[in-house]
Amino acid sequence: MDIQLNRVDYIQVGVTSQKTMRLLPALGKKATQKVAIADHDGVLTCFGMKKGEAVPVFKTLPGPKISRMDLGGAAGTPQEKIFVCSGSQVRGFTKKGKQFLTFEANLTESINAMHVAGADLFVCASYIYNHYCDCKDQDYYLSGDKINDITCLSSENLTNIVPVLACQDRVLRVLQGSELAYDVEVPGPPSVLELYNKDGDVTGEDVLYGTTDGKIGLVQIGKGSAATKWEIDNDKKKGGILCIDTYDILGDGVNDVLVGRDDGTVEIYGFESTNEPTLRFEHVLSESVTSVQGGCVGKESYDEILTATYTGWVTGLTTEPQKVEAGPGDEVRMSKETQSKVEALRAELEQLQVKVLQGREQYQQTSQSSTAVSAVPIFSINDKFTLCQDDASYSLTLEVQTAIDNLLLQSDVPIDLLDVDKNSAVVSFSECDSEQPNGNFLLATYRCQANTTRLELKVRSIEGQYGTLQAYITPRLQPKTCQVRKYQIKPLSLHQRMHSIDQDRPMNRLSLVGQFSFAEIHSWVVFCLPEVPEKTPAGENISFYFNNTFLGTQLEATYCKGEGHFRSDNISTISILSDVLSKEATKKKINLNISYDIDDDSVSHTLKMIHPKLEYQLLLARKVQLIDALKELQVHEGNADFLIPEYRNILDESANLLEEYKKQPAHLERLYGMITDLFIDKFKFKGQNVKTKVSSLLEILENYDLNSLLNFFNEV
Amino acid sequence: MLVPIFTLKLNHKINPRMVTVGKFDGVHPCLTAATQAGKVFIHNPHARGQKPVAHRLSQSTQDSDISMLNINQAVTCLTAGTLGPNTTGDTLLVGSQTNLLAYDVHDNADIFYREVSDGANAIVLGKLGDIQNPLAIIGGNCALQGFDYEGNDHFWTVTGDNVRSLVLCDFTGDGKNELLVGSEDFDIRVFKEDELVSEMTENETVTSLCHMHGSRFGYALANGTVGVYDRTARYWRIKSKNHAMSIHAFDLNADGVVELITGWSNGKIDARSDRTGEVIFKDNFSSSVAGVVEGDYRLDGQKQLICTSIEGEVRGYLPASKDLKGNLMDSSSEQDLIRELSQRRQNLLLELRNYDENAKGVSETNSGMGVIPANTQLQTALSVRPATETQKAHVELCISTPNETIIRAVLIFAEGIFEGESHVVHPSAQNLSGCIRVPIVPPKDIPVDLHIKAFVGGKTSTQFHVFEITRQLPRFSMYDITDDSSQAPPNGKVVFSINDRPQRVVMWLNQNFLLPEGVDSPDITFNSLKGGGLLSISMAKNGQITLSTDDIDLAGDLVQSLASFLGIEDLSAEADFPGYFEELRTTLTEVDEFHSVHQKLTAAMADHSNYIRNMLVQAEDARLLGEMTTMKKRYRELYDLNRDLINEYKIRSNNHNALLACLKSVNQAIQRAGRLRVGKPKNQVISACRDAIKSNNVNALFRIMRAGTASS
């Protein structure tokens, strides 16, 4: 970290969506820039900083929630017109706050991504993409999965503007008019797109993307194909990317990439001699960073990174050094500006306090009346429930605009709750008798420490056991209310979408034939597997590919009206699918003709796939078991020279081994469970019940050896 | 921001809570800690390479600053300080499950080595009350013992459960130290010499205590709570999901008042203001903290705060200098102030918005919002439910709404009665109703505040109103009033006299029992739902109260509760618990048996060790002579012998554990007999019982327990 940035809080507005804060172009060189920010109350605020105080330029009246913001203007002029979208409406404001445009896009869904370029307006609402020129309909496209973001390539070399859509199914779709030109596969569901260097670099074709699982990459969108220039993996398991900007904050003449994540991390990636980005700075704010911009706001000629967070804080990370005025007194003397700021705030607080007391009294009075009702408006929750690829567990993040008091988690399926270091809340598990009619498998409360607005939890599910996880969130806000959020734990919960599968593996096939529509079978697949779009895909038939994040086995689902084929090298996957699908069909009273095509080689193939994982885990467990004893020997003898090299090696690497072991709790148990399932499922398809033999299987696993395990699977 | 002024990596593991600093030569402070394999290491960076190797002490080959001390037993506690009157340096005291060693590191000699049958879980060194010499006080299984520099025990008393933490401080403000004892029955007890002056009940095992200043002290519990008491009043407490490993008082911000420094199991160190608990400084280790101590480790006249981790990392912090202005963290305070004020403004604005929107009314269509009639009030009722075929006996908490709204879930936060800190009732979607019954089974007779949060709304709501209610569960809630005379009356009873009106006793009954419609006479019979049989209370005209029950613990609880309610300072009583006394008699004979077995086993072990020595010599002889078959034979025999020894060891340790359990129950019996009395009579009973046990006079012991005095 060779750069020192200091945090400065500017103002707080309402809850903000992704990409709703922008810096207006500077008027002169080295002058401070104005900030435009829009929030869920529908207020668009534009302010500048004067002597450390935020001076509003204009502020619109509250209205429907604003979901995106973009800057635009006629080609060749400063891009200083502000466009915001709320619902299906797009509004335009001049930098003085005059509204010059109201445009109703007449979409059934609300707009969640928007791009403005000259007279062209591009909007996206879940699956739909629309292009307007001078407010007239131009092009239209229906995407296969949800559209998260849009950007457009436009440079002199290009005759047309090329829109690029970031779609949930892990592809960037490049359009030409109303048609798909081609798509670009990216390593995770992309959540944000940004032109590199704000104009797509020299070629005008470079696009930065960020994914919900925290990866960043740069692709060059060519005429007929795309090329990936670089990719940054998310090794440290930071949050998903919400916003990206390019700005030369390091002052080395090359634009740096600024990144904001949903766990509050702000990062700067710089480019040294190579063209590979390297992390140069990191700062963690306490809540999701919804927008990030590079520019100059607080003081002339001091560059800074401006961020907006979920709860509406506009915070700068500035290069301006913080001055500490040490006064003669005991207290650190505050600067005059801060003092006046604090005084103003205190005065405002007092006024508010009085108003709130009045409100409280009135509210109390209504409780005397027998006709009045109490209805507290719904507070907004920013939640995310995603599968982490590395440890095959789900991470649940919850964020509320005010401090959370407590959280109740309830599940009707057996799941494990894992400890997360970042989470400081005190967890308490309540006894739940699953025999009871209440059917609870997990009841846990989290009592949060003061000022916790964001909670992160980890949940481990078991494939084949499905149901709902419910979270009741109670914030510290009067009158006290709580809101419930539901999350589906799907039967094949550990599967993740892929672009293609390895066709050489031995595969088992499950085929369904019956009187069902395309929409029906699609809804069953949605029920079974994560990351499948809810909307029935266009066309006659569809194929999806999945990967089991824990074992690495794969699944191919191909289906159309009246027919469905599922192929997987894991026999347990097929077994779970056939159970769930036949149950779902029975619910709808549809007769299914189910046929299997089981490849016996697939079981040994799967076992061989598990083998290295299992062996590694067993070895790790054995080594970890030895560490304490070896350390004691070492202390006893004074040194470790007398030990055989293998043991000395364990001692040397004990810290790493322990850390590794801690990272994957119950990994062995999970593997054992899956091997047992595999064993039962293999013989289930042969019509044999082998549950009585599970104990001998476990014995073999105790003294694990691949061959004896393979033999056992074949012999029985 | 405050940064460590020195950091050391010691390459030795440190056992949690077993760290101290001692000036063994009277000048140089040495960090001393227990490590693996029954060893204690002494880190002395000040006098390099001058130590002779002899007796227990040996130089570590890994690090020249460290000397190792071989204890050959798992260390359970250690401390250092001035014990003898004429010693130059500090004495090191090391406790194990069976022994206490006082050791002079400078002279490399044992001062005394005493067997302590109750074990030493915690140790503290210092002056207690009027006792002239400093004592090393150890706390074991229900017992406290204090030794002077000659190894004589000048202090002995019993306490309610296994002792986990000790500290000396002037609790009463009389200029003399009292002993504070934290134990596994969640109590902090204060002893003025052997007189119990105060008792504070917490909700988990008290793992650490530390003296702050004056009568103020800090404490830590096994469930992650730390806090500060001033006498019997708790100032503040906080709870974390991590465990507090060690607490220490140190003035880190140099404002003249000590802060509570806590070392946590996740490696965090934090310093909290003694008044508010506000964090003024924090730092992180990569592994769990083992101990927090202080000492002038750089020999420059300034005390440093020294924190150690279990992996042997040591960091020292100097108190903050003046120019930091008490601001030890790196964020700027003005930014934080503004942020906090803005946050408060935002909260008020949100609350205001809630009222505004509520006043506007809401469209009927939005059912997810959870609209409820404004006059909805939650009713709660507590009642005692005897056991039925399907359900165990419990206290039932019934929560209901007066209208068609439903209760989606109920959260009850309460201390000490649930497995965790909360209990949740979440009916399935089909079983939603406006009434929820929660069975509660309090495991102990303690008064508990139930903080109830009920989520109230409509059947399809996604947002619910949260009703927060606090109800108190009285101390004796698991007792059902009965007039059934068919059950056999209890044999045990305690009889005592009070000078108070019966109405006051009735008041006490109504406050401490869960009675459906109250009572107006002090003569009453209960059925204990915990399976203790009947409990009957009666009061004669002359103020004599008879409590009949077979449960001596319950009788003790009742006496203590009644005495504190009526403000009685001294109360003597006569008691008889035939069942319990019979049990105790058996236990006492068992103790004798275990003792004799123990001696036999020890003798056998000595024989075996001799045998091994011979065998080893023979085997080595054979090897040197090249007689391989004989050698093999000898080694095989040795192997067999070794196996025998291991088996014997197992027997011995089982025997030892059984012995410990018996001794604990004997100690508990004394404590229980004491609890049937209050004030001076209580202390008399305890010391008389102790004398009876010392002189092995079983009959006298029972006489004392019955009558309260030794002379009959």
Coordinates of N, CA and C in Angstrom, one line a residue, chain A residues 7-9 12-14 313 315 327 329-330 332-335 338 341-342 345-346 348-349 352-353 355-356 359-360 363 366-367 369-370 372-379 401-402 405-406 408 410 419-421 423 425-426 428-431 437-438 440 443 445 447 449 470 472 474 477-484 628 631-632 634-636 638, chain B residues 12-13 35-39 61-62 68 70 239-241 311 322 324-325 327 332-339 341-355 357-359 362 366 368-376 408-409 411 413 419-428 430-431 453 455 461-468:
Chain A
R7 N -10.5 9.0 5.1 CA -11.9 8.9 4.9 C -12.6 10.2 5.3
V8 N -13.5 10.7 4.5 CA -14.3 11.9 4.8 C -15.7 11.6 4.5
D9 N -16.6 11.8 5.5 CA -18.0 11.6 5.2 C -18.6 12.9 4.8
Q12 N -25.6 12.1 4.1 CA -26.3 10.9 4.0 C -27.7 11.2 3.4
V13 N -28.0 10.3 2.4 CA -29.3 10.4 1.8 C -30.1 9.1 2.1
G14 N -31.1 8.8 1.4 CA -31.9 7.6 1.6 C -31.1 6.4 1.1
W313 N -24.8 6.8 2.6 CA -23.7 7.6 3.0 C -22.8 7.9 1.7
T315 N -19.3 9.0 0.9 CA -18.0 9.0 1.6 C -16.9 9.2 0.6
G327 N -4.5 21.1 20.3 CA -4.7 22.3 21.1 C -4.1 22.1 22.5
G329 N -5.7 22.1 25.3 CA -6.7 21.4 26.2 C -6.5 19.9 26.0
D330 N -7.3 19.2 26.8 CA -7.3 17.8 26.8 C -7.9 17.2 25.6
V332 N -9.2 17.0 21.7 CA -8.6 17.4 20.4 C -9.5 18.5 19.9
R333 N -8.9 19.7 19.6 CA -9.7 20.8 19.2 C -10.3 20.5 17.8
M334 N -11.5 20.7 17.6 CA -12.1 20.5 16.4 C -12.0 21.7 15.5
S335 N -11.9 21.5 14.2 CA -11.8 22.6 13.3 C -13.2 23.4 13.4
T338 N -16.0 21.8 11.4 CA -16.7 20.6 12.1 C -17.5 21.1 13.2
K341 N -20.7 22.3 12.0 CA -21.4 21.2 11.5 C -22.1 20.4 12.6
V342 N -21.3 20.1 13.7 CA -21.9 19.4 14.8 C -23.0 20.1 15.5
L345 N -26.1 19.9 13.4 CA -26.7 18.6 13.5 C -27.4 18.4 14.9
R346 N -26.8 18.9 15.9 CA -27.4 18.8 17.2 C -28.7 19.5 17.3
E348 N -30.6 20.2 14.8 CA -31.6 19.5 14.0 C -32.2 18.3 14.8
L349 N -31.2 17.6 15.5 CA -31.6 16.4 16.2 C -32.7 16.8 17.3
L352 N -36.0 17.3 15.8 CA -36.5 16.0 15.4 C -37.1 15.2 16.6
Q353 N -36.3 15.3 17.7 CA -36.7 14.6 18.9 C -38.1 15.0 19.3
K355 N -40.4 16.3 17.5 CA -41.4 15.8 16.5 C -41.7 14.3 16.7
V356 N -40.6 13.6 17.0 CA -40.8 12.1 17.1 C -41.6 11.9 18.4
G359 N -45.1 12.3 17.5 CA -45.5 11.2 16.7 C -45.8 10.0 17.6
R360 N -44.9 9.7 18.6 CA -45.1 8.6 19.5 C -46.3 8.7 20.3
Y363 N -49.3 8.0 18.2 CA -49.4 6.6 17.9 C -49.9 5.9 19.1
T366 N -53.7 6.2 19.3 CA -54.5 5.4 18.4 C -54.8 4.1 19.0
S367 N -53.9 3.6 19.9 CA -54.2 2.3 20.4 C -55.4 2.3 21.3
S369 N -58.2 3.7 20.4 CA -59.4 3.6 19.5 C -59.6 2.2 19.0
S370 N -60.8 1.8 18.8 CA -61.1 0.4 18.5 C -61.1 0.2 17.0
A372 N -59.1 2.1 14.7 CA -57.8 2.4 14.1 C -57.0 1.2 13.8
V373 N -56.1 1.3 12.8 CA -55.2 0.2 12.6 C -53.8 0.7 12.7
S374 N -52.9 -0.2 12.9 CA -51.5 0.1 13.0 C -50.8 -0.5 11.8
A375 N -50.2 0.3 10.9 CA -49.6 -0.3 9.7 C -48.3 0.5 9.6
V376 N -47.2 -0.2 9.8 CA -45.9 0.4 9.7 C -45.3 0.1 8.4
P377 N -44.8 1.1 7.7 CA -44.3 0.9 6.3 C -43.2 -0.1 6.3
I378 N -43.1 -0.8 5.2 CA -42.1 -1.9 5.0 C -40.7 -1.2 4.9
F379 N -39.8 -1.7 5.7 CA -38.4 -1.2 5.6 C -37.7 -2.0 4.6
Q401 N -31.1 -0.5 6.5 CA -30.6 0.8 6.5 C -30.3 1.3 8.0
T402 N -30.9 0.7 8.9 CA -30.6 1.1 10.3 C -30.1 -0.1 11.1
D405 N -31.5 -5.3 15.3 CA -31.6 -5.6 16.7 C -31.4 -7.1 16.9
N406 N -32.2 -7.9 16.2 CA -31.9 -9.3 16.2 C -32.4 -10.0 15.0
L408 N -33.9 -13.8 13.5 CA -34.3 -15.2 13.8 C -34.2 -16.0 12.5
Q410 N -35.0 -19.6 10.8 CA -35.8 -20.8 10.9 C -35.7 -21.6 9.7
D419 N -20.0 -20.7 11.5 CA -19.5 -19.4 12.1 C -18.8 -18.6 11.1
V420 N -19.1 -17.3 11.0 CA -18.4 -16.4 10.1 C -17.6 -15.4 11.0
D421 N -16.3 -15.3 10.8 CA -15.5 -14.4 11.6 C -15.9 -13.0 11.7
N423 N -18.8 -11.8 11.5 CA -20.0 -11.6 12.2 C -19.9 -11.6 13.7
A425 N -22.3 -10.9 16.0 CA -23.5 -11.1 16.7 C -23.4 -12.4 17.6
V426 N -24.1 -12.4 18.7 CA -24.1 -13.5 19.6 C -25.2 -14.5 19.1
S428 N -27.5 -17.9 19.3 CA -28.0 -18.9 20.3 C -28.9 -19.8 19.6
F429 N -28.7 -21.1 19.7 CA -29.5 -22.1 19.1 C -30.6 -22.5 20.0
S430 N -31.8 -22.6 19.5 CA -32.9 -23.0 20.3 C -33.2 -24.4 20.0
E431 N -33.6 -25.1 21.1 CA -34.0 -26.5 20.9 C -35.2 -26.6 20.0
P437 N -45.3 -31.0 15.4 CA -46.0 -30.6 14.2 C -45.4 -29.4 13.6
N438 N -44.6 -28.7 14.3 CA -44.0 -27.4 13.8 C -43.0 -27.6 12.8
N440 N -39.7 -27.8 12.7 CA -38.5 -27.0 12.6 C -37.2 -27.8 12.7
L443 N -33.6 -23.5 14.6 CA -34.1 -22.2 15.2 C -33.0 -21.5 15.8
T445 N -31.2 -17.7 17.0 CA -31.3 -16.2 17.1 C -29.9 -15.6 17.1
R447 N -28.3 -12.1 18.2 CA -28.5 -10.8 18.9 C -27.3 -9.9 18.5
Q449 N -24.7 -6.8 17.9 CA -24.0 -5.7 18.7 C -24.5 -4.4 18.1
Q470 N -36.1 -19.4 6.5 CA -36.7 -18.1 6.7 C -35.9 -17.3 7.7
Y472 N -36.1 -13.8 9.9 CA -37.0 -12.7 10.5 C -36.0 -11.6 11.0
T474 N -35.4 -8.0 12.7 CA -35.9 -6.9 13.5 C -34.9 -5.8 13.6
L477 N -35.8 0.0 15.5 CA -36.5 1.2 15.0 C -37.9 1.1 15.6
Q478 N -38.4 2.2 16.2 CA -39.7 2.2 16.7 C -40.7 2.7 15.7
P479 N -41.9 2.2 15.7 CA -42.4 1.1 16.4 C -41.8 -0.2 15.9
K480 N -41.5 -1.1 16.7 CA -40.7 -2.3 16.3 C -41.5 -3.2 15.4
T481 N -40.9 -3.5 14.3 CA -41.4 -4.5 13.4 C -40.4 -5.4 12.9
C482 N -40.8 -6.6 12.4 CA -39.8 -7.5 11.8 C -40.3 -7.9 10.5
Q483 N -39.4 -8.3 9.6 CA -39.8 -8.7 8.2 C -39.2 -10.0 8.0
V484 N -40.0 -10.8 7.3 CA -39.5 -12.2 7.0 C -39.0 -12.3 5.5
D628 N -0.2 -31.8 17.8 CA 0.0 -31.5 19.2 C 1.0 -32.4 19.9
K631 N 4.5 -31.6 18.8 CA 5.0 -30.3 19.5 C 5.4 -30.6 20.9
E632 N 4.7 -31.5 21.5 CA 5.1 -31.9 22.9 C 6.4 -32.6 22.9
Q634 N 8.7 -32.2 20.8 CA 9.7 -31.2 20.5 C 10.1 -30.4 21.7
V635 N 9.1 -30.1 22.5 CA 9.4 -29.3 23.7 C 10.2 -30.2 24.7
H636 N 9.8 -31.5 24.7 CA 10.5 -32.4 25.7 C 11.9 -32.6 25.3
G638 N 13.7 -30.7 23.3 CA 14.5 -29.5 23.1 C 14.5 -29.2 21.6
Chain B
H12 N 7.2 -21.2 22.2 CA 6.6 -22.2 23.1 C 5.1 -21.9 23.2
K13 N 4.3 -22.9 23.3 CA 2.9 -22.7 23.5 C 2.7 -22.2 24.9
T35 N 3.5 -24.3 29.9 CA 3.5 -24.8 28.6 C 3.1 -26.2 28.5
Q36 N 3.3 -26.9 27.3 CA 2.9 -28.3 27.2 C 3.8 -29.2 28.1
A37 N 3.4 -30.4 28.2 CA 4.2 -31.5 28.8 C 4.6 -31.2 30.2
G38 N 3.7 -30.5 31.0 CA 4.0 -30.3 32.4 C 5.2 -29.5 32.6
K39 N 5.4 -28.4 31.8 CA 6.6 -27.6 32.0 C 6.1 -26.1 32.2
T61 N 17.2 -25.4 24.8 CA 18.2 -25.5 23.7 C 17.7 -24.6 22.6
Q62 N 16.4 -24.3 22.5 CA 15.9 -23.5 21.4 C 16.2 -22.0 21.5
M68 N 13.6 -23.7 31.3 CA 12.4 -24.5 31.5 C 12.4 -25.1 32.9
N70 N 10.7 -28.1 35.1 CA 10.0 -29.4 34.9 C 9.1 -29.6 36.1
K239 N -21.5 -8.9 26.0 CA -21.4 -10.3 25.7 C -20.9 -10.4 24.2
S240 N -20.0 -11.3 24.0 CA -19.4 -11.6 22.7 C -19.6 -13.0 22.4
K241 N -19.5 -13.3 21.1 CA -19.6 -14.8 20.7 C -18.3 -15.5 21.0
E311 N 0.1 -19.3 21.1 CA 1.2 -19.7 20.2 C 2.5 -19.1 20.7
K322 N 0.8 11.7 26.3 CA -0.1 12.7 26.4 C -0.7 13.2 25.0
L324 N -1.6 11.8 22.5 CA -2.6 11.0 21.9 C -4.0 11.4 22.4
K325 N -4.0 12.1 23.5 CA -5.2 12.7 24.1 C -6.3 11.6 24.3
N327 N -7.0 9.2 22.7 CA -7.6 8.7 21.4 C -6.7 7.7 20.9
S332 N -10.6 9.1 13.2 CA -10.6 10.5 13.8 C -11.9 10.6 14.6
S333 N -11.9 11.2 15.7 CA -13.1 11.2 16.6 C -14.1 12.2 16.0
E334 N -13.7 13.2 15.4 CA -14.7 14.2 14.9 C -15.6 13.5 13.8
Q335 N -14.9 12.8 12.9 CA -15.6 12.1 11.9 C -16.6 11.2 12.5
D336 N -16.2 10.5 13.5 CA -17.1 9.5 14.2 C -18.3 10.2 14.8
L337 N -18.0 11.4 15.4 CA -19.1 12.1 16.1 C -20.1 12.5 15.1
I338 N -19.6 13.1 14.0 CA -20.6 13.5 12.9 C -21.4 12.3 12.4
R339 N -20.7 11.2 12.2 CA -21.3 10.1 11.7 C -22.4 9.6 12.6
L341 N -24.0 11.3 14.9 CA -25.1 12.2 15.0 C -26.0 12.0 13.7
S342 N -25.4 11.9 12.6 CA -26.1 11.7 11.3 C -27.0 10.5 11.4
Q343 N -26.3 9.4 12.0 CA -27.0 8.1 12.1 C -28.3 8.3 12.9
R344 N -28.1 9.1 14.0 CA -29.2 9.3 14.9 C -30.3 10.1 14.2
R345 N -29.9 11.1 13.4 CA -30.9 11.8 12.7 C -31.6 10.9 11.8
Q346 N -30.9 10.1 11.1 CA -31.5 9.2 10.1 C -32.5 8.3 10.8
N347 N -32.1 7.8 12.0 CA -33.1 6.9 12.7 C -34.3 7.6 13.1
L348 N -34.2 8.9 13.6 CA -35.3 9.7 14.0 C -36.2 9.9 12.7
L349 N -35.6 10.2 11.6 CA -36.3 10.5 10.4 C -37.1 9.3 10.0
L350 N -36.5 8.1 10.1 CA -37.2 6.9 9.7 C -38.4 6.6 10.7
E351 N -38.1 6.9 12.0 CA -39.2 6.7 12.9 C -40.4 7.6 12.6
L352 N -40.0 8.8 12.3 CA -41.0 9.8 12.0 C -41.8 9.4 10.7
R353 N -41.1 8.9 9.8 CA -41.7 8.4 8.5 C -42.7 7.3 8.9
N354 N -42.3 6.4 9.8 CA -43.2 5.3 10.2 C -44.5 5.9 10.7
Y355 N -44.4 7.0 11.6 CA -45.7 7.5 12.2 C -46.5 8.2 11.1
E357 N -46.6 7.7 7.9 CA -47.2 6.7 6.9 C -48.3 6.0 7.7
N358 N -48.1 5.7 8.9 CA -49.2 5.0 9.7 C -50.4 5.9 9.8
A359 N -50.2 7.2 10.0 CA -51.3 8.1 10.2 C -52.1 8.2 8.9
V362 N -53.6 2.9 5.3 CA -53.0 2.0 4.3 C -54.1 1.4 3.5
N366 N -52.7 -4.2 0.5 CA -51.3 -4.6 0.8 C -51.3 -5.4 2.1
G368 N -49.2 -7.9 2.8 CA -47.9 -8.3 3.3 C -47.4 -7.4 4.4
M369 N -48.0 -6.2 4.5 CA -47.5 -5.2 5.5 C -47.8 -5.6 6.9
G370 N -48.7 -6.5 7.2 CA -49.0 -6.9 8.5 C -49.7 -5.9 9.3
V371 N -50.9 -5.5 8.8 CA -51.7 -4.4 9.4 C -52.4 -5.1 10.6
I372 N -52.4 -4.5 11.8 CA -53.1 -5.0 12.9 C -53.9 -3.9 13.5
P373 N -55.0 -4.3 14.2 CA -55.8 -3.2 14.9 C -54.9 -2.5 15.9
A374 N -55.1 -1.2 16.0 CA -54.2 -0.4 16.8 C -54.3 -0.8 18.3
N375 N -55.5 -1.3 18.7 CA -55.6 -1.6 20.1 C -55.2 -3.0 20.5
T376 N -54.5 -3.6 19.6 CA -54.0 -5.0 20.0 C -53.1 -4.9 21.2
R408 N -46.8 -15.0 14.9 CA -46.0 -15.8 13.9 C -44.9 -16.6 14.7
A409 N -44.3 -15.9 15.6 CA -43.2 -16.6 16.4 C -43.0 -15.8 17.7
L411 N -39.9 -15.1 20.6 CA -38.5 -15.3 21.0 C -38.5 -14.9 22.5
F413 N -35.8 -14.2 25.4 CA -34.4 -14.1 25.8 C -34.4 -14.1 27.3
E419 N -30.8 -23.5 27.0 CA -29.5 -23.9 26.6 C -28.6 -22.8 26.1
G420 N -29.1 -22.0 25.2 CA -28.4 -20.8 24.8 C -29.0 -19.6 25.6
E421 N -29.0 -18.4 25.0 CA -29.6 -17.3 25.7 C -31.0 -17.1 25.3
S422 N -31.5 -17.9 24.3 CA -32.8 -17.6 23.9 C -33.6 -18.9 23.6
H423 N -34.9 -18.8 23.5 CA -35.7 -19.9 23.2 C -36.7 -19.4 22.1
V424 N -37.0 -20.2 21.1 CA -37.8 -19.7 20.0 C -39.0 -20.7 19.9
V425 N -40.2 -20.2 19.7 CA -41.3 -21.0 19.3 C -41.8 -20.5 17.9
H426 N -41.7 -21.4 16.9 CA -42.1 -21.0 15.6 C -43.1 -22.0 15.0
P427 N -44.4 -21.8 15.2 CA -45.3 -22.8 14.7 C -45.3 -22.9 13.1
S428 N -45.6 -24.1 12.6 CA -45.6 -24.2 11.1 C -46.8 -23.4 10.6
Q430 N -49.4 -24.1 9.0 CA -50.8 -24.6 9.2 C -51.3 -24.4 10.6
N431 N -50.3 -24.3 11.6 CA -50.8 -24.2 13.0 C -50.7 -22.8 13.6
K453 N -40.3 -11.4 23.0 CA -40.6 -10.7 21.7 C -41.5 -11.5 20.9
F455 N -43.9 -11.8 17.5 CA -44.1 -11.3 16.1 C -45.6 -11.4 15.8
S461 N -48.8 -12.2 6.2 CA -47.9 -11.0 6.3 C -46.5 -11.4 6.1
T462 N -45.7 -10.4 5.5 CA -44.3 -10.6 5.5 C -43.6 -9.7 6.5
Q463 N -44.4 -8.8 7.0 CA -43.8 -7.9 8.0 C -44.8 -8.0 9.3
F464 N -44.2 -8.0 10.4 CA -44.9 -8.2 11.6 C -44.6 -7.1 12.6
H465 N -45.6 -6.8 13.5 CA -45.3 -6.0 14.6 C -44.6 -6.8 15.7
V466 N -43.6 -6.2 16.3 CA -42.9 -6.9 17.4 C -43.3 -6.3 18.7
F467 N -43.9 -7.2 19.5 CA -44.3 -6.8 20.9 C -43.2 -7.2 21.8
E468 N -42.8 -6.3 22.6 CA -41.7 -6.6 23.6 C -42.3 -6.5 25.0

